[in-house]
Coordinates of N, CA and C in Angstrom, one line a residue:
X1 N 134.4 74.1 229.8 CA 134.4 75.5 229.5 C 134.7 76.3 230.7
X2 N 135.4 77.4 230.6 CA 135.8 78.2 231.8 C 134.6 78.9 232.4
X3 N 134.6 79.0 233.7 CA 133.5 79.6 234.4 C 133.8 81.1 234.4
X4 N 132.8 81.9 234.2 CA 132.9 83.4 234.2 C 132.5 83.8 235.6
X5 N 133.3 84.8 236.1 CA 133.0 85.3 237.5 C 131.9 86.3 237.4
X6 N 131.1 86.4 238.4 CA 130.1 87.4 238.5 C 130.6 88.9 238.6
X7 N 131.6 89.1 239.5 CA 132.2 90.4 239.7 C 133.2 90.7 238.6
X8 N 132.9 91.3 237.5 CA 133.9 91.4 236.4 C 134.9 92.5 236.8
X9 N 134.6 93.3 237.7 CA 135.6 94.5 238.0 C 136.6 94.2 239.1
X10 N 136.7 93.0 239.6 CA 137.5 92.8 240.7 C 138.5 91.6 240.5
X11 N 139.6 91.6 241.2 CA 140.5 90.5 241.2 C 141.5 90.6 240.1
X12 N 142.4 89.6 240.2 CA 143.6 89.5 239.3 C 143.1 89.2 237.9
X13 N 142.0 88.5 237.7 CA 141.6 88.1 236.3 C 140.6 89.1 235.7
X14 N 140.5 90.3 236.2 CA 139.5 91.3 235.7 C 139.9 91.7 234.2
X15 N 138.9 91.9 233.5 CA 139.1 92.3 232.1 C 139.9 93.6 231.9
X16 N 139.8 94.5 232.8 CA 140.5 95.7 232.8 C 142.0 95.5 232.8
X17 N 142.5 94.5 233.5 CA 143.9 94.2 233.6 C 144.4 93.7 232.2
X18 N 143.6 93.3 231.4 CA 144.0 92.9 230.0 C 143.8 94.0 229.0
X19 N 142.8 94.8 229.2 CA 142.5 95.9 228.3 C 143.5 97.0 228.4
X20 N 144.0 97.3 229.6 CA 144.9 98.5 229.7 C 146.2 98.4 228.9
X21 N 146.9 97.3 229.0 CA 148.2 97.2 228.2 C 147.9 97.2 226.7
X22 N 146.9 96.5 226.3 CA 146.6 96.3 224.9 C 146.0 97.6 224.3
X23 N 145.3 98.4 225.1 CA 144.8 99.7 224.6 C 146.0 100.6 224.4
X24 N 146.9 100.6 225.4 CA 148.1 101.4 225.2 C 148.9 101.1 224.0
X25 N 149.0 99.8 223.7 CA 149.7 99.3 222.5 C 149.0 99.8 221.3
X26 N 147.7 99.7 221.3 CA 146.9 100.1 220.1 C 147.0 101.6 219.8
X27 N 147.2 102.4 220.9 CA 147.4 103.9 220.7 C 148.7 104.1 219.9
X28 N 149.7 103.3 220.3 CA 151.0 103.3 219.6 C 150.9 102.9 218.2
X29 N 150.1 101.8 217.9 CA 149.9 101.4 216.6 C 149.2 102.4 215.7
X30 N 148.2 103.1 216.3 CA 147.6 104.2 215.5 C 148.5 105.3 215.3
X31 N 149.3 105.7 216.2 CA 150.3 106.8 216.1 C 151.3 106.4 215.0
X32 N 151.8 105.2 215.0 CA 152.7 104.7 213.9 C 152.0 104.8 212.5
X33 N 150.8 104.3 212.5 CA 150.0 104.4 211.2 C 149.9 105.8 210.7
X34 N 149.6 106.7 211.6 CA 149.5 108.1 211.2 C 150.8 108.6 210.6
X35 N 151.9 108.3 211.3 CA 153.2 108.7 210.8 C 153.5 108.2 209.4
X36 N 153.2 106.9 209.3 CA 153.5 106.2 208.0 C 152.7 106.8 206.9
X37 N 151.4 107.1 207.2 CA 150.5 107.7 206.1 C 151.0 109.1 205.8
X38 N 151.4 109.8 206.8 CA 152.0 111.2 206.5 C 153.2 111.1 205.5
X39 N 154.0 110.1 205.7 CA 155.2 109.9 204.9 C 154.7 109.5 203.5
X40 N 153.8 108.6 203.4 CA 153.3 108.0 202.1 C 152.5 109.0 201.3
X41 N 151.9 110.0 202.0 CA 151.1 111.0 201.3 C 151.9 111.8 200.2
X42 N 153.2 111.8 200.4 CA 154.0 112.5 199.4 C 154.0 111.7 198.1
X43 N 153.8 110.4 198.1 CA 153.7 109.6 196.9 C 152.3 109.3 196.4
X44 N 151.4 109.1 197.4 CA 150.1 108.7 197.0 C 149.1 109.8 196.9
X45 N 149.4 110.9 197.4 CA 148.5 112.1 197.5 C 147.8 112.1 198.8
X46 N 147.0 113.1 199.0 CA 146.3 113.3 200.3 C 145.2 112.2 200.5
X47 N 145.1 111.8 201.8 CA 144.0 110.8 202.1 C 143.5 111.2 203.5
X48 N 142.5 110.5 203.9 CA 141.9 110.8 205.2 C 142.2 109.6 206.2
X49 N 143.1 108.8 205.9 CA 143.4 107.6 206.7 C 144.0 108.1 208.1
X50 N 144.8 109.1 208.0 CA 145.4 109.6 209.3 C 144.4 110.2 210.2
X51 N 143.4 110.9 209.7 CA 142.3 111.4 210.5 C 141.5 110.3 211.1
X52 N 141.2 109.3 210.4 CA 140.4 108.2 210.9 C 141.2 107.4 211.9
X53 N 142.5 107.3 211.7 CA 143.3 106.6 212.7 C 143.4 107.4 214.0
X54 N 143.4 108.7 213.9 CA 143.5 109.5 215.1 C 142.2 109.3 215.9
X55 N 141.1 109.2 215.2 CA 139.8 109.0 216.0 C 139.8 107.6 216.7
X56 N 140.4 106.6 216.0 CA 140.5 105.3 216.7 C 141.5 105.4 217.9
X57 N 142.5 106.2 217.7 CA 143.5 106.3 218.8 C 142.8 106.9 220.0
X58 N 141.9 107.9 219.8 CA 141.1 108.5 220.9 C 140.2 107.4 221.6
X59 N 139.6 106.5 220.8 CA 138.8 105.4 221.4 C 139.7 104.5 222.2
X60 N 140.9 104.2 221.8 CA 141.8 103.4 222.6 C 142.2 104.1 223.8
X61 N 142.4 105.4 223.7 CA 142.8 106.2 224.9 C 141.7 106.2 225.9
X62 N 140.5 106.4 225.5 CA 139.3 106.3 226.4 C 139.2 104.9 227.0
X63 N 139.5 103.9 226.3 CA 139.5 102.6 226.8 C 140.5 102.4 227.8
X64 N 141.7 102.9 227.6 CA 142.8 102.7 228.5 C 142.5 103.5 229.8
X65 N 142.0 104.7 229.7 CA 141.7 105.5 230.9 C 140.6 104.8 231.7
X66 N 139.5 104.3 231.0 CA 138.4 103.7 231.7 C 138.9 102.4 232.4
X67 N 139.8 101.6 231.8 CA 140.3 100.4 232.4 C 141.2 100.7 233.6
X68 N 142.0 101.8 233.4 CA 142.9 102.2 234.6 C 142.0 102.6 235.8
X69 N 141.0 103.4 235.5 CA 140.1 103.8 236.6 C 139.4 102.7 237.2
X70 N 139.0 101.7 236.4 CA 138.3 100.5 236.9 C 139.2 99.7 237.8
X71 N 140.5 99.6 237.5 CA 141.5 98.9 238.3 C 141.7 99.7 239.6
X72 N 141.8 101.0 239.5 CA 142.1 101.8 240.7 C 140.9 101.8 241.7
X73 N 139.7 101.8 241.1 CA 138.5 101.8 242.0 C 138.0 100.4 242.2
X74 N 138.9 99.4 242.3 CA 138.5 98.0 242.3 C 137.9 97.7 243.7
X75 N 136.6 98.0 243.8 CA 135.9 97.7 245.1 C 134.7 96.8 244.8
X76 N 134.6 96.4 243.5 CA 133.4 95.5 243.1 C 132.1 96.3 243.0
X77 N 132.2 97.6 243.1 CA 131.0 98.5 243.0 C 130.5 98.7 241.6
X78 N 129.4 99.4 241.5 CA 128.9 99.6 240.2 C 129.7 100.5 239.3
X79 N 130.4 101.5 239.9 CA 131.3 102.4 239.1 C 132.4 101.6 238.5
X80 N 133.0 100.7 239.2 CA 134.2 99.9 238.7 C 133.7 99.0 237.5
X81 N 132.5 98.4 237.7 CA 132.0 97.5 236.7 C 131.6 98.3 235.4
X82 N 131.0 99.5 235.6 CA 130.6 100.3 234.5 C 131.8 100.8 233.7
X83 N 132.9 101.2 234.5 CA 134.1 101.7 233.8 C 134.7 100.5 233.0
X84 N 134.7 99.3 233.5 CA 135.2 98.2 232.8 C 134.4 97.9 231.6
X85 N 133.1 98.0 231.7 CA 132.2 97.8 230.5 C 132.5 98.9 229.4
X86 N 132.7 100.1 229.9 CA 133.0 101.2 228.9 C 134.3 100.9 228.2
X87 N 135.3 100.5 229.0 CA 136.6 100.2 228.4 C 136.5 99.1 227.4
X88 N 135.7 98.1 227.7 CA 135.6 96.9 226.8 C 134.9 97.4 225.5
X89 N 133.8 98.1 225.6 CA 133.1 98.6 224.4 C 134.0 99.5 223.6
X90 N 134.7 100.5 224.2 CA 135.5 101.4 223.4 C 136.6 100.6 222.7
X91 N 137.2 99.6 223.4 CA 138.3 98.8 222.8 C 137.8 98.0 221.6
X92 N 136.6 97.4 221.7 CA 136.1 96.6 220.6 C 135.7 97.6 219.4
X93 N 135.1 98.7 219.7 CA 134.8 99.7 218.6 C 136.1 100.2 218.0
X94 N 137.1 100.4 218.8 CA 138.4 100.9 218.2 C 139.0 99.8 217.3
X95 N 139.0 98.6 217.7 CA 139.5 97.5 216.9 C 138.7 97.3 215.6
X96 N 137.4 97.4 215.7 CA 136.5 97.4 214.5 C 136.8 98.5 213.6
X97 N 137.0 99.7 214.1 CA 137.3 100.9 213.3 C 138.6 100.8 212.6
X98 N 139.6 100.4 213.3 CA 141.0 100.2 212.7 C 141.0 99.2 211.6
X99 N 140.2 98.1 211.8 CA 140.1 97.1 210.8 C 139.4 97.7 209.5
X100 N 138.3 98.4 209.8 CA 137.6 99.0 208.7 C 138.5 100.0 207.9
X101 N 139.2 100.8 208.7 CA 140.2 101.8 208.0 C 141.2 101.0 207.2
X102 N 141.7 99.9 207.7 CA 142.7 99.1 206.9 C 142.1 98.6 205.6
X103 N 140.9 98.1 205.7 CA 140.3 97.5 204.5 C 140.0 98.6 203.5
X104 N 139.4 99.7 203.9 CA 139.1 100.9 203.0 C 140.4 101.5 202.4
X105 N 141.5 101.5 203.2 CA 142.7 102.1 202.7 C 143.3 101.1 201.7
X106 N 143.2 99.8 201.9 CA 143.8 98.8 201.0 C 143.1 98.9 199.6
X107 N 141.8 99.1 199.7 CA 141.0 99.2 198.4 C 141.0 100.7 197.9
X108 N 141.8 101.5 198.5 CA 142.0 102.9 198.0 C 140.6 103.7 198.0
X109 N 139.8 103.4 199.0 CA 138.5 104.1 199.1 C 138.7 105.4 199.9
X110 N 139.6 105.4 200.9 CA 139.9 106.6 201.7 C 141.3 106.9 201.6

């Protein structure tokens, strides 16, 4: 099993270096979803999917900003580690929210 490093906020293998590009991509996915739902609302009627997707896009944006700041302040200090933890938590909550939105939209609940 791979060994985990103690200093999560420093080095080439830091979690922030993985979160930043993926969070940026997920903001784009949410934006695309919002656009597609706006187009589909003409046929299916009004829904709240676009509003929920916008909230998850904000979570991914916060995740991207926190991971960027964690990389920029890469000194191994508490602030860098806390920002990386914040980025990780926001990213996972955003993924969970987007999955929940997809399931609820598929079953026409929202």
